[in-house]
PDB file of C-alpha atoms in Angstrom:
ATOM      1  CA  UNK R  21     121.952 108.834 181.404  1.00 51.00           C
ATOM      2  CA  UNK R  22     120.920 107.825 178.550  1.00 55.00           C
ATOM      3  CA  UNK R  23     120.078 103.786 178.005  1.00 54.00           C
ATOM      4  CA  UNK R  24     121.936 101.762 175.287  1.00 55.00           C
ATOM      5  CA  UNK R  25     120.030  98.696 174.137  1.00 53.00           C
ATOM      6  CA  UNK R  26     121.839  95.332 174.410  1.00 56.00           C
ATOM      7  CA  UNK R  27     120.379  93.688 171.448  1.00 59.00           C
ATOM      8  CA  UNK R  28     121.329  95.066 168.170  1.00 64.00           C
ATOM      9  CA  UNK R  29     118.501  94.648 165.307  1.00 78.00           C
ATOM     10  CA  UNK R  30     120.560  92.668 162.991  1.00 78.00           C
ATOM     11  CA  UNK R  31     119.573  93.317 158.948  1.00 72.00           C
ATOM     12  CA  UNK R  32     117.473  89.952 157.342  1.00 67.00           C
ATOM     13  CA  UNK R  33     119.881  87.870 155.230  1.00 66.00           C
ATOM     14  CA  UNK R  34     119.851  88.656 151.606  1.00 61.00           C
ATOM     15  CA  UNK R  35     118.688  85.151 150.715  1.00 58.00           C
ATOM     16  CA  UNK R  36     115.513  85.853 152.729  1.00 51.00           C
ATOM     17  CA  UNK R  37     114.761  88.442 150.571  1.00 49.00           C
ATOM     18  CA  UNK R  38     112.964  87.611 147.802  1.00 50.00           C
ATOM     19  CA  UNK R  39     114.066  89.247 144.335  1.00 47.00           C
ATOM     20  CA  UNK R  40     111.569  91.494 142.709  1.00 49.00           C
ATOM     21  CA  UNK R  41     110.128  90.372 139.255  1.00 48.00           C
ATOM     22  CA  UNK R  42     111.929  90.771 136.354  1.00 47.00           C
ATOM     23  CA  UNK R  43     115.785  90.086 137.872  1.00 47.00           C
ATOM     24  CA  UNK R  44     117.492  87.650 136.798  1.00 47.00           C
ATOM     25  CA  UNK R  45     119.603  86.011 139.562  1.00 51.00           C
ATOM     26  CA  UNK R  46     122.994  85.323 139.410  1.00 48.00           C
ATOM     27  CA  UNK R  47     123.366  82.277 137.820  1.00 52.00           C
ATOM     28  CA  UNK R  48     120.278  82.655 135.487  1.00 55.00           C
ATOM     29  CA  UNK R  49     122.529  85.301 133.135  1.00 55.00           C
ATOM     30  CA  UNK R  50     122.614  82.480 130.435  1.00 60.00           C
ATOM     31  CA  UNK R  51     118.620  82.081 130.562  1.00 68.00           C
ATOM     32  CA  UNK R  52     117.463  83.074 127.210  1.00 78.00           C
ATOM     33  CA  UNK R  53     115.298  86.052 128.247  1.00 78.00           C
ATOM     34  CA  UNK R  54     111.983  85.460 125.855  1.00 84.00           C
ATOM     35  CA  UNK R  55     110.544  87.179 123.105  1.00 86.00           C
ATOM     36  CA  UNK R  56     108.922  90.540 123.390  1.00 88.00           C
ATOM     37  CA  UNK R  57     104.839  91.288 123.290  1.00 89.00           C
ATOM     38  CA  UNK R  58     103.851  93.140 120.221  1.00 88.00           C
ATOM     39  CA  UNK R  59     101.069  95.643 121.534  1.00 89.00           C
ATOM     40  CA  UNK R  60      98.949  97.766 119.538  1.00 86.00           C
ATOM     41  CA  UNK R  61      98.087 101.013 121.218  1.00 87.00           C
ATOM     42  CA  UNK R  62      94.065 102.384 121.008  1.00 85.00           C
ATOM     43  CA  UNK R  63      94.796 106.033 121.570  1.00 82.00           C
ATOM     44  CA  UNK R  64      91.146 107.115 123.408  1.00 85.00           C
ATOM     45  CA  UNK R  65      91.931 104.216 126.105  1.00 87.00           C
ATOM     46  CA  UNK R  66      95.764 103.142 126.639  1.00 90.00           C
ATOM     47  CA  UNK R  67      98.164 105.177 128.445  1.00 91.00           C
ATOM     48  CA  UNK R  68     101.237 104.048 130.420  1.00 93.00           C
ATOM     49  CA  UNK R  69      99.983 103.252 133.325  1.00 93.00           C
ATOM     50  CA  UNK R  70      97.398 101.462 132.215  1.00 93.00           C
ATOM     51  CA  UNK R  71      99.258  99.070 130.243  1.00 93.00           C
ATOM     52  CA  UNK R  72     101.367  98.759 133.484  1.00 93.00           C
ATOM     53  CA  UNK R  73      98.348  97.454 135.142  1.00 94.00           C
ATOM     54  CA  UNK R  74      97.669  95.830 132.569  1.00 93.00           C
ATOM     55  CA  UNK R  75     100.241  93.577 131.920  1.00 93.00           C
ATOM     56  CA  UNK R  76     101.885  93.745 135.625  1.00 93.00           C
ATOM     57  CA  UNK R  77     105.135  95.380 133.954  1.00 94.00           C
ATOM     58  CA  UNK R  78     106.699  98.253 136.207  1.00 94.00           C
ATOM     59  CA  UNK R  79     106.128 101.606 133.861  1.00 93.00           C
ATOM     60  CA  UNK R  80     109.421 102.377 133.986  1.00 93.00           C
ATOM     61  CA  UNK R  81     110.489  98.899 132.199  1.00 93.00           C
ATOM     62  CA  UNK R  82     107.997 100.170 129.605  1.00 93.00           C
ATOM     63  CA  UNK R  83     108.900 103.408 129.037  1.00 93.00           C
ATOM     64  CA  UNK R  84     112.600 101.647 128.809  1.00 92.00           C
ATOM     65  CA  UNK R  85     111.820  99.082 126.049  1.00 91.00           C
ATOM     66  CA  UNK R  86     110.182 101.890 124.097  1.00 91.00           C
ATOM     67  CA  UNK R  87     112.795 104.972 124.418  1.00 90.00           C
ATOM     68  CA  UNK R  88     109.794 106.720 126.248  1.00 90.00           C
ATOM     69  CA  UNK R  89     110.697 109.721 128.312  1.00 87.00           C
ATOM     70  CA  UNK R  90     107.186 111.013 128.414  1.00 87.00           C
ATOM     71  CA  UNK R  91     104.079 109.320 129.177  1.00 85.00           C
ATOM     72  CA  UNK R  92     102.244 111.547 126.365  1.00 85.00           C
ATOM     73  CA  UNK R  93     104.441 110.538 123.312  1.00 85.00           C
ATOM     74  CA  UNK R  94     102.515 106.850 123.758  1.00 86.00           C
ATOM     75  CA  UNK R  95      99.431 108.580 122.009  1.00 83.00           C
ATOM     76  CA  UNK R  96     101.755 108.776 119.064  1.00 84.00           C
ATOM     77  CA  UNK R  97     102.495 105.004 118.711  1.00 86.00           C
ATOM     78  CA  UNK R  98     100.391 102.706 116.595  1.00 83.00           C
ATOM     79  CA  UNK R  99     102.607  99.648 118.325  1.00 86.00           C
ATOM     80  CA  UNK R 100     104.302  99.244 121.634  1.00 89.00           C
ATOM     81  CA  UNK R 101     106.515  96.666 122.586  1.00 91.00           C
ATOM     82  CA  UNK R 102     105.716  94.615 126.342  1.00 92.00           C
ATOM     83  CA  UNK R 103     109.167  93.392 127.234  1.00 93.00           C
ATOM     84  CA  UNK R 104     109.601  89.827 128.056  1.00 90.00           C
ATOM     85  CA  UNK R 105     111.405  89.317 130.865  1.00 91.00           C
ATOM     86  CA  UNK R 106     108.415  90.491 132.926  1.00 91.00           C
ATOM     87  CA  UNK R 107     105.588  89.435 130.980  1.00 90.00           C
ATOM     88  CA  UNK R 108     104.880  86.090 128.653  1.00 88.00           C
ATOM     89  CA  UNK R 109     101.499  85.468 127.432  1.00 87.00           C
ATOM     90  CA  UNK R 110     100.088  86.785 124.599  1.00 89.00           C
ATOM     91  CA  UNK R 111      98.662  90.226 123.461  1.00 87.00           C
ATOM     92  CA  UNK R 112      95.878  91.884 125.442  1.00 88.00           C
ATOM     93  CA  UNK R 113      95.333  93.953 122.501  1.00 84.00           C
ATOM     94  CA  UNK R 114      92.866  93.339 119.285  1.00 77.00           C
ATOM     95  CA  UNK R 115      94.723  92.993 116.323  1.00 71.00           C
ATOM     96  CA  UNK R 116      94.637  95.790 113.743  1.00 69.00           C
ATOM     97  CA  UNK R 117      92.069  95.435 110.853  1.00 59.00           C
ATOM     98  CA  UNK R 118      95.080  95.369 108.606  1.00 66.00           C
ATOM     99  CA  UNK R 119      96.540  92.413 110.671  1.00 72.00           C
ATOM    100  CA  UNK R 120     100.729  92.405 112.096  1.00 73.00           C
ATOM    101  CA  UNK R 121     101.704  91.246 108.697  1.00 83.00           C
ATOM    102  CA  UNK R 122     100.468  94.375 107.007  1.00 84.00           C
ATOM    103  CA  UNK R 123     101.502  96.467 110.194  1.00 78.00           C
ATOM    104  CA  UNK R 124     105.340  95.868 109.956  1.00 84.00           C
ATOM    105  CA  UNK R 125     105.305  96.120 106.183  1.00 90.00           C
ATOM    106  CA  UNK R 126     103.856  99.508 106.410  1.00 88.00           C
ATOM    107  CA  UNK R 127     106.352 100.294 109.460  1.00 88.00           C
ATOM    108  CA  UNK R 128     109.267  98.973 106.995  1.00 92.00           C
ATOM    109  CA  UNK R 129     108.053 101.318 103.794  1.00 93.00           C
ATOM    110  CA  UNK R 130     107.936 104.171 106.997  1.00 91.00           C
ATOM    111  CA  UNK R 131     111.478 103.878 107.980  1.00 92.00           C
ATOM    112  CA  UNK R 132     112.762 103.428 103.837  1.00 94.00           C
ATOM    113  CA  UNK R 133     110.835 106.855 103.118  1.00 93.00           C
ATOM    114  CA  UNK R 134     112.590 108.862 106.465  1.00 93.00           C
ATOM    115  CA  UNK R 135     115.728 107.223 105.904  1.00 93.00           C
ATOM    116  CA  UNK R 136     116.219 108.090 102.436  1.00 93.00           C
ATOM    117  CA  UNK R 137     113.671 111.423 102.039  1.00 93.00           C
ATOM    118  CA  UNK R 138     111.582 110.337  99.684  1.00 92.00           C
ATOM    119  CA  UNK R 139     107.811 111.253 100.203  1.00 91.00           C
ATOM    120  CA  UNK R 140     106.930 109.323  96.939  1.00 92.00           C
ATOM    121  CA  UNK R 141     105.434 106.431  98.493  1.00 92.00           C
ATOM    122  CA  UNK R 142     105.214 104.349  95.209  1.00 94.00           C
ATOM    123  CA  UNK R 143     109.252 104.610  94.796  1.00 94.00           C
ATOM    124  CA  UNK R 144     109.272 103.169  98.482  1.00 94.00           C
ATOM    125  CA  UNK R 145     106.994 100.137  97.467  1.00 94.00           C
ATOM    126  CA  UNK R 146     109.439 100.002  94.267  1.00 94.00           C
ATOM    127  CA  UNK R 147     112.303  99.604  96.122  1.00 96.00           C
ATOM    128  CA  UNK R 148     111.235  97.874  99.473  1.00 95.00           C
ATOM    129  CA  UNK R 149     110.077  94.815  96.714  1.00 95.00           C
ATOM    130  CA  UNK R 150     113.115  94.582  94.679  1.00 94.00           C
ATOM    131  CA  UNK R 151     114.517  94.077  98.298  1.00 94.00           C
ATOM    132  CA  UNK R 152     112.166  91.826  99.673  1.00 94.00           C
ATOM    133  CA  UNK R 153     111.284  93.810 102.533  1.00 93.00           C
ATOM    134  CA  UNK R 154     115.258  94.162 103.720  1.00 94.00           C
ATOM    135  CA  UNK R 155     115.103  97.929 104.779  1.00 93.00           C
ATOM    136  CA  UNK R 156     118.924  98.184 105.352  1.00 94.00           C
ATOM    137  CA  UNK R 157     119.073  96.837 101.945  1.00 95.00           C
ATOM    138  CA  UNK R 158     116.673  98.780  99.684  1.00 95.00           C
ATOM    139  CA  UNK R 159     118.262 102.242 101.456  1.00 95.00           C
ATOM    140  CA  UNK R 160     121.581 101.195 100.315  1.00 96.00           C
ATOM    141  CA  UNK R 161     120.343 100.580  96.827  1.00 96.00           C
ATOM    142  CA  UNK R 162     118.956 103.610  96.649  1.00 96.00           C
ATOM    143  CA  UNK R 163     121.434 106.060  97.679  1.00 95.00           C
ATOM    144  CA  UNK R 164     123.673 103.623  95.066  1.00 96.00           C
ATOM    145  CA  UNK R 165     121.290 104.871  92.395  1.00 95.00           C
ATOM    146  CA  UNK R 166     120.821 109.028  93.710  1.00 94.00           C
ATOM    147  CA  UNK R 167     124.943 108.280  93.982  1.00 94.00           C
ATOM    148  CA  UNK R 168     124.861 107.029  90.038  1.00 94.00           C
ATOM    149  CA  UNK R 169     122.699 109.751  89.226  1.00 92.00           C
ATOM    150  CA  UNK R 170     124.782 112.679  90.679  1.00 92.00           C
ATOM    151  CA  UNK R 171     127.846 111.043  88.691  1.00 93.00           C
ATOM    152  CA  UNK R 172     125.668 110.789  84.923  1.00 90.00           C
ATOM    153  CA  UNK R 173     123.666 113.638  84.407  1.00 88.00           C
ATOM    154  CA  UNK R 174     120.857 114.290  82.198  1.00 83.00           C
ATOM    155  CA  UNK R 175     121.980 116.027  79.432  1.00 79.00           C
ATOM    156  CA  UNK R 176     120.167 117.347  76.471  1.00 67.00           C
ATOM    157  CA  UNK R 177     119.883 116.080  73.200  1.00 62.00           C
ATOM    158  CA  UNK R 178     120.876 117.721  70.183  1.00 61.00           C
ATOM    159  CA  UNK R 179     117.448 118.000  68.785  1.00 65.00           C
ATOM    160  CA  UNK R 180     114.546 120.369  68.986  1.00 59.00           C
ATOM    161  CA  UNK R 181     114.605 123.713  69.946  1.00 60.00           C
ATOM    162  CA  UNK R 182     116.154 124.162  74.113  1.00 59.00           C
ATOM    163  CA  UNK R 183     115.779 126.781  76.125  1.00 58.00           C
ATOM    164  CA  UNK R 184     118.298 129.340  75.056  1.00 59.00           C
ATOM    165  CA  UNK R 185     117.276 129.106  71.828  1.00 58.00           C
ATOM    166  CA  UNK R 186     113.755 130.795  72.618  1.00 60.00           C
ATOM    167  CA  UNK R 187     113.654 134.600  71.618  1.00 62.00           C
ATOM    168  CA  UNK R 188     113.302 136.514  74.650  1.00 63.00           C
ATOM    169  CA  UNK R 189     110.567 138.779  75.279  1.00 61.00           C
ATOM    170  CA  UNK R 190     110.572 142.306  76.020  1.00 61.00           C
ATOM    171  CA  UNK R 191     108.418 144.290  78.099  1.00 59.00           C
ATOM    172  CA  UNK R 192     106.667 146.871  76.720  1.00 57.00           C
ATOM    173  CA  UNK R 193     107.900 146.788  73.054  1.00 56.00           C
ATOM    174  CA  UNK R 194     104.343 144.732  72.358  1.00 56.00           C
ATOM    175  CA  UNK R 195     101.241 146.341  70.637  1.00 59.00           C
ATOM    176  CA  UNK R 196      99.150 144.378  73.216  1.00 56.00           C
ATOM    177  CA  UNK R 197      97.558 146.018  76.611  1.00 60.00           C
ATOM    178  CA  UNK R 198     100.281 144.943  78.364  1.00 55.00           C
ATOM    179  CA  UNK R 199     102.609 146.978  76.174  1.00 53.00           C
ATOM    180  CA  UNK R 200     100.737 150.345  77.234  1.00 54.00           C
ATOM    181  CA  UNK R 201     100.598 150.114  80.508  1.00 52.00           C
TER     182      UNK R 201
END
């Protein structure tokens, strides 16, 4: 027949086992969890995994922080956010030429132009500085003033000559060459 063993392998306590990095245990849910790590992404030489290796961050918790679903859409990123819970030290990246300062304003005048649909990037810079840099607030000004605009149209003074006043032209009528063809 067939042998039964009399010692059953019992499973290892689950204080024994030592939590992965990252978790937060159960009391430690009131532990501020600390800032993020601003990264700036070189194209030719960072990919996902890399910066996994790099900072000892599972890829996953990367791809997380940054609404990643493919590894390829990094290329497209001029920043890229190392989340804190796994990682605290400072950037392994050079800073831009421009410097962070001049990165997030340019990432602010970015999201004002998509958000409102304006390509003109001087009425961005117009608006972003009446608004001291508040993109929530400079969009809502805006569509206040398209709003305004919608309401008051242009019309056209009373003076000079407008368009329905023009003579129209006819075809053909003219001495010209164009009137003999």
């Amino acid at each position: 027949m067939f042998a039964t063993s009399t010692h059953a392998e019992e499973p290892p306590a689950y204080s024994s086992l030592a939590l992965p990095q990252g978790y937060l245990e159960k009391g430690d849910h009131n532990k501020e969890i600390p800032a993020d790590v601003l990264h700036f992404v070189n194209p030719t030489q960072d990919t996902i995994s890399s910066l996994a290796l790099r900072y000892s961050v599972p890829a996953l918790a990367l791809r997380r922080k940054n609404n990643l679903y493919a590894d390829n859409l990094l290329a497209a990123r001029k920043t890229f956010l190392i989340p804190g819970e796994y990682y605290q030290g400072p950037s392994l990246s050079p800073e831009p030429i421009d410097g962070e300062e001049e990165e997030i304003r340019k990432s602010k005048i970015r999201r004002w132009m998509v958000a409102c649909k304006v390509s003109d990037y001087d009425i961005a810079l117009l608006y972003l500085d009446q608004a001291q840099y508040e993109v929530d607030s400079a969009v809502e000004t805006y569509l206040s003033d398209e709003k305004w605009e919608r309401e008051h149209p242009l019309t056209c003074s009373s003076k000079g000559k407008s368009v329905a006043d023009r003579p129209r032209r006819k075809f053909g009528t003219q001495t010209g060459i164009s009137g003999q063809l």
